Coordinates of C-alpha atoms in Angstrom, one line a residue:
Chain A
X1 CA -148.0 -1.4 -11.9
X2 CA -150.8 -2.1 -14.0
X3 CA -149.4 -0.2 -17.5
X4 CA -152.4 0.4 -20.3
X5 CA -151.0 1.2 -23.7
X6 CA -152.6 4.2 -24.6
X7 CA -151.4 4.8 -28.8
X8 CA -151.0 8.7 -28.0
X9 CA -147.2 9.6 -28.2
X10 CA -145.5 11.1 -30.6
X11 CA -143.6 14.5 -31.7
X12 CA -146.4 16.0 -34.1
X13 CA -145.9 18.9 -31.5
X14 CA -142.7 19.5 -30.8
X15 CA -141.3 22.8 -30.5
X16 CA -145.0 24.6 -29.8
X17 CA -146.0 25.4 -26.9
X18 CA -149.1 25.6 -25.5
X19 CA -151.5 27.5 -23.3
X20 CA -154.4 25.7 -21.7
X21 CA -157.2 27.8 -19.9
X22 CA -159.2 25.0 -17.9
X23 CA -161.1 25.4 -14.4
X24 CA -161.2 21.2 -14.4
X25 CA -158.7 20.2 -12.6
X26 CA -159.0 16.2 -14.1
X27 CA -159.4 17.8 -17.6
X28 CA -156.6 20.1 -17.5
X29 CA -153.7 17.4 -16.5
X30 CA -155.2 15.1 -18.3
X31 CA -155.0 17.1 -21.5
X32 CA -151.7 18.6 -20.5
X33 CA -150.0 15.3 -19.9
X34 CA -151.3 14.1 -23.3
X35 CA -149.8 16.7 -25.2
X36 CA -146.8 16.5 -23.6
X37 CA -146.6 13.6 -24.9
X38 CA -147.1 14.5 -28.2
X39 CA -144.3 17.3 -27.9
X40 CA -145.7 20.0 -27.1
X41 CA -144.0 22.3 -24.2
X42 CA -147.4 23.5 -22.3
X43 CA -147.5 27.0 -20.1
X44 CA -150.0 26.7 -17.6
X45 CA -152.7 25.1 -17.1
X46 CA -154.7 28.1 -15.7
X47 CA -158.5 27.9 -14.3
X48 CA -159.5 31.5 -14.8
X49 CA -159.9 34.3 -17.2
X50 CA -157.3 36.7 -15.2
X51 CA -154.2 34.4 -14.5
X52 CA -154.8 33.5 -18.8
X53 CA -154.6 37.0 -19.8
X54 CA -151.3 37.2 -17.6
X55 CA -149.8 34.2 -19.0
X56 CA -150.8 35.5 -22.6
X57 CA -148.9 38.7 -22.3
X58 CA -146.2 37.2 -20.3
X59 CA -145.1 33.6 -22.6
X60 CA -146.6 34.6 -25.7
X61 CA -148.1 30.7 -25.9
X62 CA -148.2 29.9 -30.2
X63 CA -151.4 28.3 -29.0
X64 CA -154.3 28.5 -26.1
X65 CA -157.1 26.3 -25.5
X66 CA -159.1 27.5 -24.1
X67 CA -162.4 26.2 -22.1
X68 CA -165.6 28.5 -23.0
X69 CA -167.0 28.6 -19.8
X70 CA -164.4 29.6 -16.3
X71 CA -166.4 28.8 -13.2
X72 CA -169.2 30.7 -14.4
X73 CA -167.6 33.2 -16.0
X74 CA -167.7 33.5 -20.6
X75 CA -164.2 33.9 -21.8
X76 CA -165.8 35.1 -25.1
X77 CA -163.5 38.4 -24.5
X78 CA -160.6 36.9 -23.7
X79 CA -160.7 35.4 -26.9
X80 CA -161.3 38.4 -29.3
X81 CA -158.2 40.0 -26.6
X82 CA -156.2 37.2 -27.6
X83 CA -157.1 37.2 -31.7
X84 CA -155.7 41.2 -31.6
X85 CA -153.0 40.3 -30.1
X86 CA -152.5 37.8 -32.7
X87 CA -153.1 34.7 -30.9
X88 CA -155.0 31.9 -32.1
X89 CA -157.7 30.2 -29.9
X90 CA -159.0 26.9 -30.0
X91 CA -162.5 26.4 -27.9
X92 CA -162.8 23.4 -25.5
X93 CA -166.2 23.4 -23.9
X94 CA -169.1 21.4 -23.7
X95 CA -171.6 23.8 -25.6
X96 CA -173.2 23.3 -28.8
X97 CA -170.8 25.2 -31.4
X98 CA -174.3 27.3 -31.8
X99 CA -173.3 28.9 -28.4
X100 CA -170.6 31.0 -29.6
X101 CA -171.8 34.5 -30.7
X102 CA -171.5 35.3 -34.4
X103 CA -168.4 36.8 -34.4
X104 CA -166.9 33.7 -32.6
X105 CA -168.9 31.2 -35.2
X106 CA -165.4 30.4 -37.5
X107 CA -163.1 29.8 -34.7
X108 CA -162.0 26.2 -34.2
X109 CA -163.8 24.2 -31.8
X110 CA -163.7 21.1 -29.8
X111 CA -166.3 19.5 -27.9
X112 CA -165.6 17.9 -24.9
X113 CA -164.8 15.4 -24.2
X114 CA -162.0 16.5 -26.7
X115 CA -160.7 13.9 -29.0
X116 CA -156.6 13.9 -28.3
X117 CA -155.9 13.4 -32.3
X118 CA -158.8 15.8 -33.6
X119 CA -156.9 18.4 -30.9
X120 CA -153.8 18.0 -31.9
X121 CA -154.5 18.0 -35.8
X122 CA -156.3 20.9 -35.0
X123 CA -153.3 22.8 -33.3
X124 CA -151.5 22.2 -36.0
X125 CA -153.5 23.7 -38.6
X126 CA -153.9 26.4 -36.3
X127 CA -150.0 27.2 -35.7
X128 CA -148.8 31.1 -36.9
X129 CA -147.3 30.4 -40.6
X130 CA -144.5 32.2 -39.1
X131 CA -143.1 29.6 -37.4
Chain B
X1 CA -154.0 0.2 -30.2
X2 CA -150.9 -1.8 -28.7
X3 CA -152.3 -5.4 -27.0
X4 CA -152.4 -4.5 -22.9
X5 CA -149.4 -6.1 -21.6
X6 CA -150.1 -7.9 -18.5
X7 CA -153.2 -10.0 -18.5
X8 CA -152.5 -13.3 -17.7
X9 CA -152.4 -12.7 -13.6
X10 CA -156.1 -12.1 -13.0
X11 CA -158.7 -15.3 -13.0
X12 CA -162.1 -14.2 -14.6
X13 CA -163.0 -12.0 -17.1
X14 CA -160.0 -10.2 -19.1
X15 CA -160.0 -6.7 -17.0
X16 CA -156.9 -5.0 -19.4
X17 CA -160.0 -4.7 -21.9
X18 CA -161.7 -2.8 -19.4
X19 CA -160.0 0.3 -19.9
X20 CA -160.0 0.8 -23.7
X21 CA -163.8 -0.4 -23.8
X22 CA -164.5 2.4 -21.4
X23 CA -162.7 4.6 -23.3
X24 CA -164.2 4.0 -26.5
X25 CA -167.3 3.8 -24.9
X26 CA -166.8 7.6 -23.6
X27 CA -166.6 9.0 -26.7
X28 CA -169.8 7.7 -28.6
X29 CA -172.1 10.0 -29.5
X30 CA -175.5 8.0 -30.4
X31 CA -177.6 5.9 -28.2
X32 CA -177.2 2.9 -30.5
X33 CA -172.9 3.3 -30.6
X34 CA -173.3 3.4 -27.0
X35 CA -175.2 0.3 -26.7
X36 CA -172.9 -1.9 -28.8
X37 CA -169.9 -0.6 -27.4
X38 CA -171.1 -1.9 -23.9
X39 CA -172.8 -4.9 -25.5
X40 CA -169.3 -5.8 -26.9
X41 CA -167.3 -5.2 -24.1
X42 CA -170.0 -7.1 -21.8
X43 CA -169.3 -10.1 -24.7
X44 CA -165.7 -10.0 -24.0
X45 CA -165.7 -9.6 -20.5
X46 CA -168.3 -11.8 -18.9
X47 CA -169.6 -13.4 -22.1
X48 CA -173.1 -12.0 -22.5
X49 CA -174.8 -11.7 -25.4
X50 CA -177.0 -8.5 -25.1
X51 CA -177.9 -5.1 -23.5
X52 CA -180.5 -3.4 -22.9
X53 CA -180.8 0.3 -21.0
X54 CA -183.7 1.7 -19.4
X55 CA -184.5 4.8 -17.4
X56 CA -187.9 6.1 -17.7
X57 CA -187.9 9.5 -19.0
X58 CA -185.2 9.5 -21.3
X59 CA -183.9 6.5 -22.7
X60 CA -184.7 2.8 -23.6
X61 CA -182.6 1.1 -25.6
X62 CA -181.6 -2.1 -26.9
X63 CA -178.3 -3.8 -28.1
X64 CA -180.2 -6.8 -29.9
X65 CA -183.4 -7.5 -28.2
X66 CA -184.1 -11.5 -28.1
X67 CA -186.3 -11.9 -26.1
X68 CA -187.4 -15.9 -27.0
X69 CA -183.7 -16.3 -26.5
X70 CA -183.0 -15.3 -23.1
X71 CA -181.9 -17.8 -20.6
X72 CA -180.3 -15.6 -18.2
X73 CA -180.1 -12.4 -17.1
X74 CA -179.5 -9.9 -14.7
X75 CA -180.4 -6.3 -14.1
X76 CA -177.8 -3.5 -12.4
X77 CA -179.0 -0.4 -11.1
X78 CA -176.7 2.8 -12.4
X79 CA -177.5 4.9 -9.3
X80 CA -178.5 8.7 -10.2
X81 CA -181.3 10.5 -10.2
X82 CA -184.5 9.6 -10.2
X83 CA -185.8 7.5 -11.7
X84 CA -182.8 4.9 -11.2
X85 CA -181.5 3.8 -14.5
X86 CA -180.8 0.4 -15.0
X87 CA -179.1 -1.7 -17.3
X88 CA -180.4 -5.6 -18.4
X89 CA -177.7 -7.7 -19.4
X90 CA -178.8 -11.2 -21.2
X91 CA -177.0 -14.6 -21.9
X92 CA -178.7 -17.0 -24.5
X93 CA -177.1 -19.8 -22.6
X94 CA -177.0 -20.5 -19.5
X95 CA -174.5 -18.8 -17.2
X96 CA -173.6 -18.5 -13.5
X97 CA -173.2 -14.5 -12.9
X98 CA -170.0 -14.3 -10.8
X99 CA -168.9 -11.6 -8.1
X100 CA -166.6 -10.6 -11.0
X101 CA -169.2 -10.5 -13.8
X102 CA -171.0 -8.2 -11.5
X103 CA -168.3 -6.1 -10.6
X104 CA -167.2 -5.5 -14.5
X105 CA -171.1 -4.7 -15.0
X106 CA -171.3 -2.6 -12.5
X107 CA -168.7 0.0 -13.6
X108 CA -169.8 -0.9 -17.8
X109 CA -173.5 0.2 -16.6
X110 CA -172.1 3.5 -14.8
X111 CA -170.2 4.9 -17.4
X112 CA -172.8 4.0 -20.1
X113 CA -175.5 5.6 -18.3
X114 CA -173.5 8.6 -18.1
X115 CA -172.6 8.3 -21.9
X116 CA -176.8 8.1 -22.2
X117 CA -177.0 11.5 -19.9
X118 CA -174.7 12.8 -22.1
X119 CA -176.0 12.4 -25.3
X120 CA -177.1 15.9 -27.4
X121 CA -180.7 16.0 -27.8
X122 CA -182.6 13.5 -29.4
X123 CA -184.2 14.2 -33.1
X124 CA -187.8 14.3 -32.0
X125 CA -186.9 16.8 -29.2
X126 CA -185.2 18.9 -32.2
X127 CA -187.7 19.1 -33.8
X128 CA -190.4 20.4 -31.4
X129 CA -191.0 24.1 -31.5
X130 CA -188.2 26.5 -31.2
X131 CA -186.9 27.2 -27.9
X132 CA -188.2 30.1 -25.9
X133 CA -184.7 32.0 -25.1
X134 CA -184.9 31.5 -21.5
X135 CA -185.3 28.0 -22.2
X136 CA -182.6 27.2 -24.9
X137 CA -180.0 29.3 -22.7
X138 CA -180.8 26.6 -19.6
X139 CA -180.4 23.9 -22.4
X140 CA -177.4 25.0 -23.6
X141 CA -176.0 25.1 -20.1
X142 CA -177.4 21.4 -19.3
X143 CA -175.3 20.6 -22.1
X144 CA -172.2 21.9 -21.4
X145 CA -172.6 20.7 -18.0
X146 CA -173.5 16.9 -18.7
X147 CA -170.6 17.4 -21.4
X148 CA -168.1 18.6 -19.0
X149 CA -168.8 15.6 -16.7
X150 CA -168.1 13.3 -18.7
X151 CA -165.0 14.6 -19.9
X152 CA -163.8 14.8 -16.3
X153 CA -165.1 10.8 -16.0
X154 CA -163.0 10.3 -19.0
X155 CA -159.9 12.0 -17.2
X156 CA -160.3 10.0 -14.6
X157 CA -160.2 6.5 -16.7
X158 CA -157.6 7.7 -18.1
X159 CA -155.2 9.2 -15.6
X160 CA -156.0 5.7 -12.9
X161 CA -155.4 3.0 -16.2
X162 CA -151.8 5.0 -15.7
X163 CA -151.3 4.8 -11.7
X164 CA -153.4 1.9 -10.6
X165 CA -151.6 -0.9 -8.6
X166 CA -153.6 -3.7 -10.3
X167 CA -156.5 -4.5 -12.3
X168 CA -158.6 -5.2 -9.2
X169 CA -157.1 -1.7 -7.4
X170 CA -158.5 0.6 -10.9
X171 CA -161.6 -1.7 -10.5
X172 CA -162.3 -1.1 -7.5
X173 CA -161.1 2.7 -7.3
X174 CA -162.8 3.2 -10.2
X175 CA -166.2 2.3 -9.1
X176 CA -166.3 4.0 -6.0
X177 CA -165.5 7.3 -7.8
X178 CA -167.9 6.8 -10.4
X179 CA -170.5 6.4 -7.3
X180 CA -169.5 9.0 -5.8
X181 CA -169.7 11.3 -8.7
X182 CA -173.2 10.0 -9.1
X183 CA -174.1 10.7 -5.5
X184 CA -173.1 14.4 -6.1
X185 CA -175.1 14.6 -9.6
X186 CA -178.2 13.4 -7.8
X187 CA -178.1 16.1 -5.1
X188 CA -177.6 19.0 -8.1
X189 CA -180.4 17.6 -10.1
X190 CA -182.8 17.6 -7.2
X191 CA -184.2 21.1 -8.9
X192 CA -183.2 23.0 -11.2
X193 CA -180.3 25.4 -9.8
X194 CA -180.0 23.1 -6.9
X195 CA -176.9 23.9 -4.6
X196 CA -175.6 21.1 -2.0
X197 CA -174.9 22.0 1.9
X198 CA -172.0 20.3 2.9
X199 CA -173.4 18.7 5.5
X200 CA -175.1 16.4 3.5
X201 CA -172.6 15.9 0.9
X202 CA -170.4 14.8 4.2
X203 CA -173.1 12.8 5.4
X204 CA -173.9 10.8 2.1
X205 CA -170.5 9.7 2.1
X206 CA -169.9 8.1 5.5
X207 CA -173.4 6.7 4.9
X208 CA -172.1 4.9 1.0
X209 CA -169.5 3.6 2.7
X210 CA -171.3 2.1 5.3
X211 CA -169.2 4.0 8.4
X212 CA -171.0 4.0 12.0
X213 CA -172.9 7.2 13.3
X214 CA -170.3 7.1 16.4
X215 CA -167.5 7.6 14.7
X216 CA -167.8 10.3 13.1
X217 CA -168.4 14.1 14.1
X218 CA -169.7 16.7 12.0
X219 CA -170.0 20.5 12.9
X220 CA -170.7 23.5 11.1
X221 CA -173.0 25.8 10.3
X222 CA -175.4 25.6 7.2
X223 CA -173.5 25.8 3.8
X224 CA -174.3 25.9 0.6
X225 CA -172.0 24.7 -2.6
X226 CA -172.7 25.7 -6.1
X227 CA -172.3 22.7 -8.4
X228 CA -168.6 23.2 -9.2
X229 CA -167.6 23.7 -5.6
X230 CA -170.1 20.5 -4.5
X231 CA -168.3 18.3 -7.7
X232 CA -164.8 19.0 -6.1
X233 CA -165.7 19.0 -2.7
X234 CA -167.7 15.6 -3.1
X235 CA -164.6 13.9 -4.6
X236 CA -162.6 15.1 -2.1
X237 CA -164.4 14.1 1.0
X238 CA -164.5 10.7 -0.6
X239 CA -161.0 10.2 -1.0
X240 CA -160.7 11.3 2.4
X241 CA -163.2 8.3 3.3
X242 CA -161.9 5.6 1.3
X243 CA -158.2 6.5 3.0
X244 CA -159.4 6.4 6.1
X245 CA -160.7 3.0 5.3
X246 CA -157.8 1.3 4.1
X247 CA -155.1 3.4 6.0
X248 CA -156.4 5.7 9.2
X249 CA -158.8 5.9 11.3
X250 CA -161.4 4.0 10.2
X251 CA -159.8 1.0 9.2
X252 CA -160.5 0.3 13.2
X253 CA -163.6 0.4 14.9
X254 CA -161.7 2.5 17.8
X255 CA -161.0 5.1 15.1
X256 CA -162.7 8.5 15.0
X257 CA -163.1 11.2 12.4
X258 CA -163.8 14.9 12.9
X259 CA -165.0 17.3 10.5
X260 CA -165.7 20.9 11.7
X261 CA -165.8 23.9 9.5
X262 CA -167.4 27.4 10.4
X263 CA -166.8 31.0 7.7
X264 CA -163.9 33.3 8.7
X265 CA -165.2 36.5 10.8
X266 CA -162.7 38.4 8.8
X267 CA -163.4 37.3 5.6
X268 CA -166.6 35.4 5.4
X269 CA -166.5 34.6 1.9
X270 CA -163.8 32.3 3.3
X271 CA -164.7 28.7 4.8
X272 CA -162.3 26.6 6.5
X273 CA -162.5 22.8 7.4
X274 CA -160.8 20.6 9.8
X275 CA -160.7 16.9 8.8
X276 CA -159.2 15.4 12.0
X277 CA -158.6 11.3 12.5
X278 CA -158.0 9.9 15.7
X279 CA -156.9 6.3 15.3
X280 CA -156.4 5.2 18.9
X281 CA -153.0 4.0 17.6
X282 CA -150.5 5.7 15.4
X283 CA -151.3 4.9 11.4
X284 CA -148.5 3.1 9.5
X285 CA -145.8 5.3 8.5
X286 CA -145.0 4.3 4.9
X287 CA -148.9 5.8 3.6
X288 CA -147.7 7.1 0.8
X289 CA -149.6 10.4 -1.0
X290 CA -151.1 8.6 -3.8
X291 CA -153.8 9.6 -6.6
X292 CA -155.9 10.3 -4.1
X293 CA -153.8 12.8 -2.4
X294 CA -153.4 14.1 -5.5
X295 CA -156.8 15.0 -5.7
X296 CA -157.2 16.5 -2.4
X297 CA -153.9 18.8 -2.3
X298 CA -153.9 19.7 -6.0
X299 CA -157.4 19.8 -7.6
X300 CA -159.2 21.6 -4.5
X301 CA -156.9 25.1 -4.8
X302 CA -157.1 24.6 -8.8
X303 CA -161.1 24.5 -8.5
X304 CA -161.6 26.7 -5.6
X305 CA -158.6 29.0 -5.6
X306 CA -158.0 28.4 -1.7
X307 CA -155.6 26.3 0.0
X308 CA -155.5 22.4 0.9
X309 CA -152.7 20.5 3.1
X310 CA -152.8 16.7 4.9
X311 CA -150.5 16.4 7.2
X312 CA -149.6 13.0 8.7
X313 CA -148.7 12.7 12.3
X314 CA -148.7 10.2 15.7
X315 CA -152.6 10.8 16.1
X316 CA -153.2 9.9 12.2
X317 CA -154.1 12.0 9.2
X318 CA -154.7 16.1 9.5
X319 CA -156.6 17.8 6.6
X320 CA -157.0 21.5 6.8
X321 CA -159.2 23.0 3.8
X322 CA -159.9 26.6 3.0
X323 CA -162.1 27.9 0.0
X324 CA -164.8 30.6 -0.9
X325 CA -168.1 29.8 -1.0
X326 CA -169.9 33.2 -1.8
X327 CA -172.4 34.0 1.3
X328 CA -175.3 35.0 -0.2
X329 CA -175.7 31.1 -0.8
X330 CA -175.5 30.2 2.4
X331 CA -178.5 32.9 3.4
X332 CA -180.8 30.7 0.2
X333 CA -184.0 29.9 1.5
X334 CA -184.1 26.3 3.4
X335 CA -185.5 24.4 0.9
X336 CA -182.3 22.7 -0.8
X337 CA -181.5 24.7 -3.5
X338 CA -181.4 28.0 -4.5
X339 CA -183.0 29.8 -7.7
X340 CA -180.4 30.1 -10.3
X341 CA -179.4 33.9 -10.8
X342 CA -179.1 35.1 -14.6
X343 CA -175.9 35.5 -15.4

């Protein structure tokens, strides 16, 4: 087996765990296996707005990430669901940050493709104090 | 970054620094970044000692143009849209471009030129006059698409530097997925809002892979894909190919594929596609479900929520597929795409 050292492991995220909302299937396992590897315990990965709201309500993630745009579909209201429910959301999409709508304009961002440390120092600063 | 451990068993160019130059590559974000990344790796891998892109409407670039000091050169097509893009590699010195130098150039040219596609707009597009809204919102969407592609190439670099046999294996594998992926993005950027049928997706493969009309079947009626269904779909059918190169049916010239798919009558939202190999012989029994596989049984039913299975008997490999593809495409005028709908 051909084995590439990719410098990515580590336990910055251990004990969170993590919802990612994805409809790319590459991108999603990808990501997931990478934070795994940094820790993190992940629910998911889910590909559309439905089957996130269910995992929301059901495994209270600390975390989603979530992709802007589900097979067409804006997930805009998904994420002001999740923020009064009192769960923070991270964007992963491929939109200019001038795509989100005002109201949206302060919430952290990533663009793809997502940059593993800038994610996971973002998660971080982006954890419920509570914990 | 930890030195790659094993790199002493392939002769040629040093292929573990293929990986993390793609990598790094990937993530640039200016024309010029992109440019010395690639002109660096080409120096480490096959010596050269400049790049140069071009593709005529919308970029040409240089890494350190010489020209009095070129001795040799060479000149890969990226294949794409059209125009093709192409990228010039120069040695000051001369050199003897091997089968290896080639193939290293090859996959350096594909990714950068998808780098290029991807870059946000340039500064004297900026600042042209404000978009009309109908116009910004396609821009926008051109962007997150070209975006999102190349984070899925990146996946795939990534994931494949983990499960590859051997250098020459991601090499290879690598390339013909970056191909194919190109294949598909020419079809969608025919015009704008362009679907795919999958007829011709199925067809374009067999035909890159250089597989004779007679064996292979296709049947179906007329279907269009939307981009996201013809990305998936596209990878798909060419893992299916490039397995039945190396393990099934057409790794013999006796060996025969059929692919039939027609709509449900219950539900036709609902397609569903027979891949059927006939090898003449029963296949080898230790094919293992590789990365490949993976693709096929677990990214179709992520992507398009319907069900995928291989199955692996006496007569060879059986792939059933089942999926939506909303109807009203398939009714689209005949003229290879169909309008985009506002959202």
């Amino acid at each position: 087996m051909m084995h590439i050292q990719i410098a990515d492991e580590g336990t910055e995220l251990a004990g969170l765990r993590l919802l990612v909302v994805e409809d790319d299937y590459l991108v999603a396992a990808d990501m997931c296996s990478s934070l795994r590897r940094r820790g993190a315990a992940i629910v998911g990965p889910v590909a559309n707005v439905r089957r996130g709201r269910e995992l929301v309500r059901q495994q209270r993630p600390d975390v989603v990430l979530l992709d802007v745009n589900l097979n067409g579909h804006l997930a805009f209201d998904l994420a002001r669901e999740f923020e009064t429910e009192g769960i923070r959301t991270i964007f992963t999409t491929g939109y200019d940050v001038a795509f989100l709508p005002e109201s949206l304009r302060d919430s952290p961002c990533l663009q793809k493709p997502v940059n593993l440390n800038a994610l996971v120092q973002l998660i971080r600063a982006n954890v419920p104090p509570a914990r | 970054m930890t030195p790659p451990p094993v790199a002493s068993q392939v002769e040629g160019p040093d292929w573990q620094q293929l990986a993390p130059a793609l990598r790094d590559l990937l993530t640039k974000s200016s024309s010029l970044d992109i440019a010395a990344v690639t002109a660096k790796a080409a120096h480490q891998l096959c010596d050269a000692d400049a790049v140069s892109f071009s593709d005529d409407c919308t970029f040409q670039i240089h890494s350190d143009p010489d020209p009095d000091q070129v001795v040799t050169s060479v000149t890969i097509g990226a294949p794409g849209p059209h125009p093709r893009a192409a990228m010039t590699v120069n040695w000051y010195t001369p050199h003897t471009v091997s089968e290896v130098d080639r193939e290293v150039l090859e996959i350096l040219a594909h990714a950068a030129v998808l780098a290029l596609r991807a870059l946000p707009a340039e500064p004297a597009f900026r600042s042209a006059a404000p978009f009309h809204p109908e116009e910004r919102a396609r821009f926008f969407d051109l962007q997150r698409q070209v975006r999102g592609l190349l984070a899925v190439v990146r996946s795939i670099v990534r994931r494949m530097s983990e499960n590859s046999d051997s250098v020459q294996d991601y090499a290879a594998h690598l390339e013909g997925r970056l191909s194919a992926i190109a294949r598909i993005q020419g079809f969608l950027l025919r015009a704008p809002g362009a679907s795919v049928e999958i007829e011709e997706l199925l067809r374009s493969e067999f035909l890159a892979q250089s597989i004779q009309d007679q064996q292979v079947q296709i049947a179906g009626p007329r279907t269009l894909l939307n981009p996201k269904a013809a990305q998936t779909l596209g990878l798909a059918f060419h893992e299916l190919v490039t397995n039945s190169i190396k393990f099934g049916a057409l790794a013999r010239l006796e060996g025969r594929v059929r692919v039939i798919w027609q709509r449900d009558p219950v539900a036709p939202e609902c397609v569903r596609m027979e891949w059927r190999e006939t090898a003449g012989e029963s296949i080898p029994q230790n094919v293992t479900k590789g990365c490949g596989f993976e693709l096929i049984e677990q990214m179709l039913p992520y992507e398009l929520g319907g069900t995928s299975t291989i199955t692996l008997d006496a007569s060879g490999l059986y792939c059933l597929i089942t999926f939506a593809a909303p109807s009203d495409a398939a009714r689209a005028p005949a003229t290879g795409y169909t309008p985009r709908r506002p959202r």
